[in-house]
Coordinates of C-alpha atoms in Angstrom, one line a residue:
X1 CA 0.0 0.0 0.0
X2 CA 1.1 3.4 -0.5
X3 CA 0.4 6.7 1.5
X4 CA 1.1 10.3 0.1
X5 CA 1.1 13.1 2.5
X6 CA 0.4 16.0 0.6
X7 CA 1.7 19.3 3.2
X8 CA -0.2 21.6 4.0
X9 CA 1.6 24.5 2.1
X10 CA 0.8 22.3 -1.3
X11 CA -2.8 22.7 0.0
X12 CA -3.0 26.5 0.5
X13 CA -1.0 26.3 -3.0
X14 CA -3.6 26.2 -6.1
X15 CA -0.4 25.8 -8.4
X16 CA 0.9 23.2 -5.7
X17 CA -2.4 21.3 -6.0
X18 CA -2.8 20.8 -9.9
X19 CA 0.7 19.9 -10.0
X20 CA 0.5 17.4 -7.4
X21 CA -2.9 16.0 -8.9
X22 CA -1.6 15.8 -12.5
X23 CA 1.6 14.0 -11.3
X24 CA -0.7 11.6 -9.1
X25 CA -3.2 11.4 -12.2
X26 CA 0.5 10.2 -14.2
X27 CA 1.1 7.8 -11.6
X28 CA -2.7 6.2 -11.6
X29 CA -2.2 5.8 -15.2
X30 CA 0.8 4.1 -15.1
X31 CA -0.3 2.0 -12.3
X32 CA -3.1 1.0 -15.0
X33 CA -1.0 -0.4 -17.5
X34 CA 0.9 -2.2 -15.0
X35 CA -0.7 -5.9 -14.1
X36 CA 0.4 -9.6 -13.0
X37 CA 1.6 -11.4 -16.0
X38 CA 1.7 -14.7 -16.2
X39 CA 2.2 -17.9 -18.8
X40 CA -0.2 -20.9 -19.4
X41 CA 3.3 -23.4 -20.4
X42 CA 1.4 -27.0 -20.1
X43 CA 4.7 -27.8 -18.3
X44 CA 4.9 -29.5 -14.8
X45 CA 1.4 -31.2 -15.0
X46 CA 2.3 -34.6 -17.0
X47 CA 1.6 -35.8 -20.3
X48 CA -2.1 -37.4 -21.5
X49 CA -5.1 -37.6 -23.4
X50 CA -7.8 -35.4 -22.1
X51 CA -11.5 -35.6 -22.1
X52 CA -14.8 -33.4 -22.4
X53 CA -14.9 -31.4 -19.1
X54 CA -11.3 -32.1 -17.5
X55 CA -9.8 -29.2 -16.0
X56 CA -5.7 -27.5 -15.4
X57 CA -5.0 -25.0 -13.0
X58 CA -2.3 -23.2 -14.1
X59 CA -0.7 -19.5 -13.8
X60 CA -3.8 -18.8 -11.5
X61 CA -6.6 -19.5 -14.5
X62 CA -8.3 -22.8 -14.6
X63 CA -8.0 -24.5 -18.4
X64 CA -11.2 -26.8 -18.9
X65 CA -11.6 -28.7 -22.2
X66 CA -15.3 -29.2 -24.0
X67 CA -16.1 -31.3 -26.7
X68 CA -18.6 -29.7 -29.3
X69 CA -20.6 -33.1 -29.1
X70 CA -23.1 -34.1 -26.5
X71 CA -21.3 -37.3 -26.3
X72 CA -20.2 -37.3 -22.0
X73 CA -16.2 -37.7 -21.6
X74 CA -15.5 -37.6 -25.4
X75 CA -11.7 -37.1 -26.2
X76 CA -11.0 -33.4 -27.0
X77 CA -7.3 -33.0 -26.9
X78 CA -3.7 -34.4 -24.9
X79 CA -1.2 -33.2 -23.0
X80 CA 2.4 -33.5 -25.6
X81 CA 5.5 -33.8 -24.4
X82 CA 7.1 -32.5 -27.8
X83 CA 10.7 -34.3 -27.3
X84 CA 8.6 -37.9 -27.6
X85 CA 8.6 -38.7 -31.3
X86 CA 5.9 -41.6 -30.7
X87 CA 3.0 -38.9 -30.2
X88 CA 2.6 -38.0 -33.5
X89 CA 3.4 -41.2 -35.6
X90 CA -0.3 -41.3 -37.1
X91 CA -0.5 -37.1 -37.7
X92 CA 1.7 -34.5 -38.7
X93 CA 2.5 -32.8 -35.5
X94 CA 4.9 -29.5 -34.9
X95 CA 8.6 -30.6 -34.4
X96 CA 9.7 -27.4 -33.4
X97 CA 8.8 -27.3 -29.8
X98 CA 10.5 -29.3 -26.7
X99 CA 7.9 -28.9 -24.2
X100 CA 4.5 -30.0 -23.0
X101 CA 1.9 -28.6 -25.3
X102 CA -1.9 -29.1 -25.7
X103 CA -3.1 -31.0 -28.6
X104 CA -6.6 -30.2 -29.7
X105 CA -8.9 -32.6 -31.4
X106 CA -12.2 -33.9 -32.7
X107 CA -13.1 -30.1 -32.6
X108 CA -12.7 -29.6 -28.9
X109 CA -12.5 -25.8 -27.3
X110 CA -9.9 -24.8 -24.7
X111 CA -11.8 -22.8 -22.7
X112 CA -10.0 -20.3 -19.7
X113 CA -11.2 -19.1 -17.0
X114 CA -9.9 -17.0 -13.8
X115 CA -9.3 -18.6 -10.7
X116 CA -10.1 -16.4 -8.7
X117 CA -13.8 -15.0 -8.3
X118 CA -14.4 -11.5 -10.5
X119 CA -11.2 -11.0 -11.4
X120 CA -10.5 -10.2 -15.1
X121 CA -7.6 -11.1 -17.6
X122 CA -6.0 -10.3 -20.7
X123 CA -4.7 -12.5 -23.6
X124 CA -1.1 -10.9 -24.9
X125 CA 0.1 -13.9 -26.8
X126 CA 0.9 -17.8 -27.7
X127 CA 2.0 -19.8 -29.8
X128 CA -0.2 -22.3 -32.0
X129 CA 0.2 -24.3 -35.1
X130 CA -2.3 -27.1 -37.1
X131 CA -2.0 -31.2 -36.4
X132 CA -2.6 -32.3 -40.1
X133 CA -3.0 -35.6 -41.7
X134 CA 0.5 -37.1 -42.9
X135 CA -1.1 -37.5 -46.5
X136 CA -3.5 -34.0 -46.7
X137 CA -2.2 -30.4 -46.2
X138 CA -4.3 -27.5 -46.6
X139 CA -5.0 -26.7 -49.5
X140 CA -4.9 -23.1 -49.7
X141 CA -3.7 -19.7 -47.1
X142 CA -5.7 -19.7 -44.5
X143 CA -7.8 -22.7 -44.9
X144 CA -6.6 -23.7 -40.7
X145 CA -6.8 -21.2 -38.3
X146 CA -7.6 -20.7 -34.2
X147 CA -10.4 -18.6 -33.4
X148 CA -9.7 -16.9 -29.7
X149 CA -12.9 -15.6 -28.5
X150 CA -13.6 -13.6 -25.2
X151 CA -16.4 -12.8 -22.9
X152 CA -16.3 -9.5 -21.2
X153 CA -18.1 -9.0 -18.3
X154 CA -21.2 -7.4 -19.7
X155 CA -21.6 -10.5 -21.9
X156 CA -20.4 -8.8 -25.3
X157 CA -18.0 -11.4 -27.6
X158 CA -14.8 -9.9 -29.0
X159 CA -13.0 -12.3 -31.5
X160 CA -9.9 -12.5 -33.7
X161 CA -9.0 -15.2 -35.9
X162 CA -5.0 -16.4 -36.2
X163 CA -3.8 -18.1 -39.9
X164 CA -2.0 -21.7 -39.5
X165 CA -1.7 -22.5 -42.5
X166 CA 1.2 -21.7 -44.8
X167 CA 4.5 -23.8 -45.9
X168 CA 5.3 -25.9 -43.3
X169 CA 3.0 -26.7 -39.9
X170 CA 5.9 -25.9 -37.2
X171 CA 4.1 -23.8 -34.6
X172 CA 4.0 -20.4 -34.5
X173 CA 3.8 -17.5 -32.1
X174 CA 0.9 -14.9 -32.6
X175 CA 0.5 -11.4 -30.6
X176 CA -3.1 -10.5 -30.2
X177 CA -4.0 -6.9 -31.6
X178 CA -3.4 -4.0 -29.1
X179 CA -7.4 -3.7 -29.1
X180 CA -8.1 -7.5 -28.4
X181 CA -4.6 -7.8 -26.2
X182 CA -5.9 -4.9 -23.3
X183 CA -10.0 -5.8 -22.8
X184 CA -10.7 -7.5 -19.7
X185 CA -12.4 -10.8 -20.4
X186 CA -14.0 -12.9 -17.9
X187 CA -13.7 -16.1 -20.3
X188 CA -11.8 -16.5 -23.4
X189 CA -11.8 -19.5 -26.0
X190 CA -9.6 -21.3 -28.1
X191 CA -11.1 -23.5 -31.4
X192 CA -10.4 -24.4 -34.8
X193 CA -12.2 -23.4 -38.0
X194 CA -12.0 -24.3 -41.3
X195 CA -12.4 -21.7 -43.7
X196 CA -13.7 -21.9 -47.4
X197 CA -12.0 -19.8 -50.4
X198 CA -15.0 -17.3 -49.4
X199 CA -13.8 -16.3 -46.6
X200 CA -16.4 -17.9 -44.4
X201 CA -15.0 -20.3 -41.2
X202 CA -16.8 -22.6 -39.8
X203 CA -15.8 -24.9 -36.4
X204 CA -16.3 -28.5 -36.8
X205 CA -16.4 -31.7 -35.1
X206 CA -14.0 -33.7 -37.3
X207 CA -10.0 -33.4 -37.5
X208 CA -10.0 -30.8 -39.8
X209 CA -9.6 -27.9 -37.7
X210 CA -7.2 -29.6 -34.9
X211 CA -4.6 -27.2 -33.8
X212 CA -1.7 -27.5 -31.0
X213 CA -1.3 -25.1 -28.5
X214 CA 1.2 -23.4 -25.7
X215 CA 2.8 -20.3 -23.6
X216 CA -0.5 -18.4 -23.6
X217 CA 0.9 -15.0 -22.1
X218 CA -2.2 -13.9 -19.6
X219 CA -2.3 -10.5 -18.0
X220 CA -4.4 -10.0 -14.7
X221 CA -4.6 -6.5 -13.2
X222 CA -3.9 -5.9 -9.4
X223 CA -6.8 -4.8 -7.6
X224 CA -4.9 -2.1 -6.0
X225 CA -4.3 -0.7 -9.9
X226 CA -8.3 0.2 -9.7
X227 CA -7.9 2.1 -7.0
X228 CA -4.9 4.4 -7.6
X229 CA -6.8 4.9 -10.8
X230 CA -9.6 6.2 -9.0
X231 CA -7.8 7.9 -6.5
X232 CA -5.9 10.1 -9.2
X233 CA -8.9 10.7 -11.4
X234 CA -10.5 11.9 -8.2
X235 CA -8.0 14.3 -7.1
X236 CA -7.4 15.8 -10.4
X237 CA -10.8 16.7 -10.9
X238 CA -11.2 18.5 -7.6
X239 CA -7.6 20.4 -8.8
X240 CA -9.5 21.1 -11.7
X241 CA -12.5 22.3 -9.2
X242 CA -10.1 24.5 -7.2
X243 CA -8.2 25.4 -10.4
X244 CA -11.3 27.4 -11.5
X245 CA -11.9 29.4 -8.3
X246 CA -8.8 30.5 -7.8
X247 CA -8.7 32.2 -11.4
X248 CA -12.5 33.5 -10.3
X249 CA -10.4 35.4 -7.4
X250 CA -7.8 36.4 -9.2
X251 CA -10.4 38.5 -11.6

């Protein structure tokens, strides 16, 4: 916690005061930008297949997996450890990573939550690439990508769609947009699509749209930044306030 003493001569002071309040309105700002960042690696929690509904706690969100099909316990995905060869003998799997990743399938979601009651996060970054077949690649630019979706906490849907495809399906590391990167979702998604030479994606439940995933850069504000935002706003309003009634005296 931190405490300002603001002295009495800065109080008497208009000019003091707006000072103080624009460099305390500086500081709030700042303090706003700042948050807890932290990295969903897959690492440290073993290696296995994964069904509808299972859950990771990890980096202080909670990872659940969900099947798009009503079937109860239906395999969505694995845990990889990417130095095993064996894992991908039947697919065409990323080489280029030598850590635990998650391997989506049979159009499962990766769904994240916070674990901590009403707190928000952000999405900054990961990395991601497509599982293919060993005998079909996609046919054109942007025929694979991963969809991240997020829920705000008014229930809106903000979206942004990230290209897999290309020459080769090593995996890949994708910023999200400064827009997308700094709202405060209370849920965010992960999925494949499949998208058509019009432009229009569509998830499925087959392995078209499989992807792999890992180092999901999360961003979680302190609570504390909330309040020196509000604290500075406050004060530089009633400079503002005073500001204008000492120029009234002065005329």
């Amino acid at each position: 916690m931190t405490c300002i003493w603001l002295s009495p001569s800065a109080a008497r002071n208009p000019s003091r005061l707006t000072k103080f309040t624009m460099v305390l309105g500086a500081v709030a700002a700042l303090a706003l930008s700042s948050a807890q960042a932290a990295t969903i690696s897959f690492d440290g929690i073993g290696t296995g297949f994964i069904g509808d509904g299972m859950t990771i706690q990890q980096a202080g969100l909670v990872v659940t997996s969900f099947a798009n099909t009503s079937d109860p316990g239906a395999l969505v995905g694995a845990i990889v450890d990417g130095t095993d060869p064996v894992n991908c003998l039947q697919f065409a799997c990323p080489t280029n990573n030598t850590s635990n990743y998650y391997a989506s399938f049979n159009g499962g979601t990766v769904d994240i939550t916070s674990g901590s009651a009403q707190r928000n996060f952000q999405i900054k970054s990961f990395d991601a690439g497509s599982i293919g077949s060993v005998t079909l690649a996609p046919t054109f630019e942007g025929a694979s990508r991963v969809r991240v979706r997020g829920t705000l906490a008014d229930h809106s849907i903000a979206y942004e769609d990230f290209n897999l495809s290309g020459p080769n399906i090593a995996f890949q590391h994708f910023n999200t947009s400064q827009a997308f990167g700094s709202r405060q979702f209370v849920d965010v998604s992960f999925f494949g699509v499949s998208c058509g030479i019009d432009g229009l994606c569509v998830a499925t439940s087959t392995d078209v749209n499989q992807f792999v995933l890992d180092n999901i850069a999360t961003a979680v504000p302190e609570p504390s930044t909330y309040l020196m935002l509000g604290l500075g706003l406050l004060l530089v309003g009633a400079g503002a306030t005073r500001r204008k009634g000492f120029f009234r005296q002065k005329r």
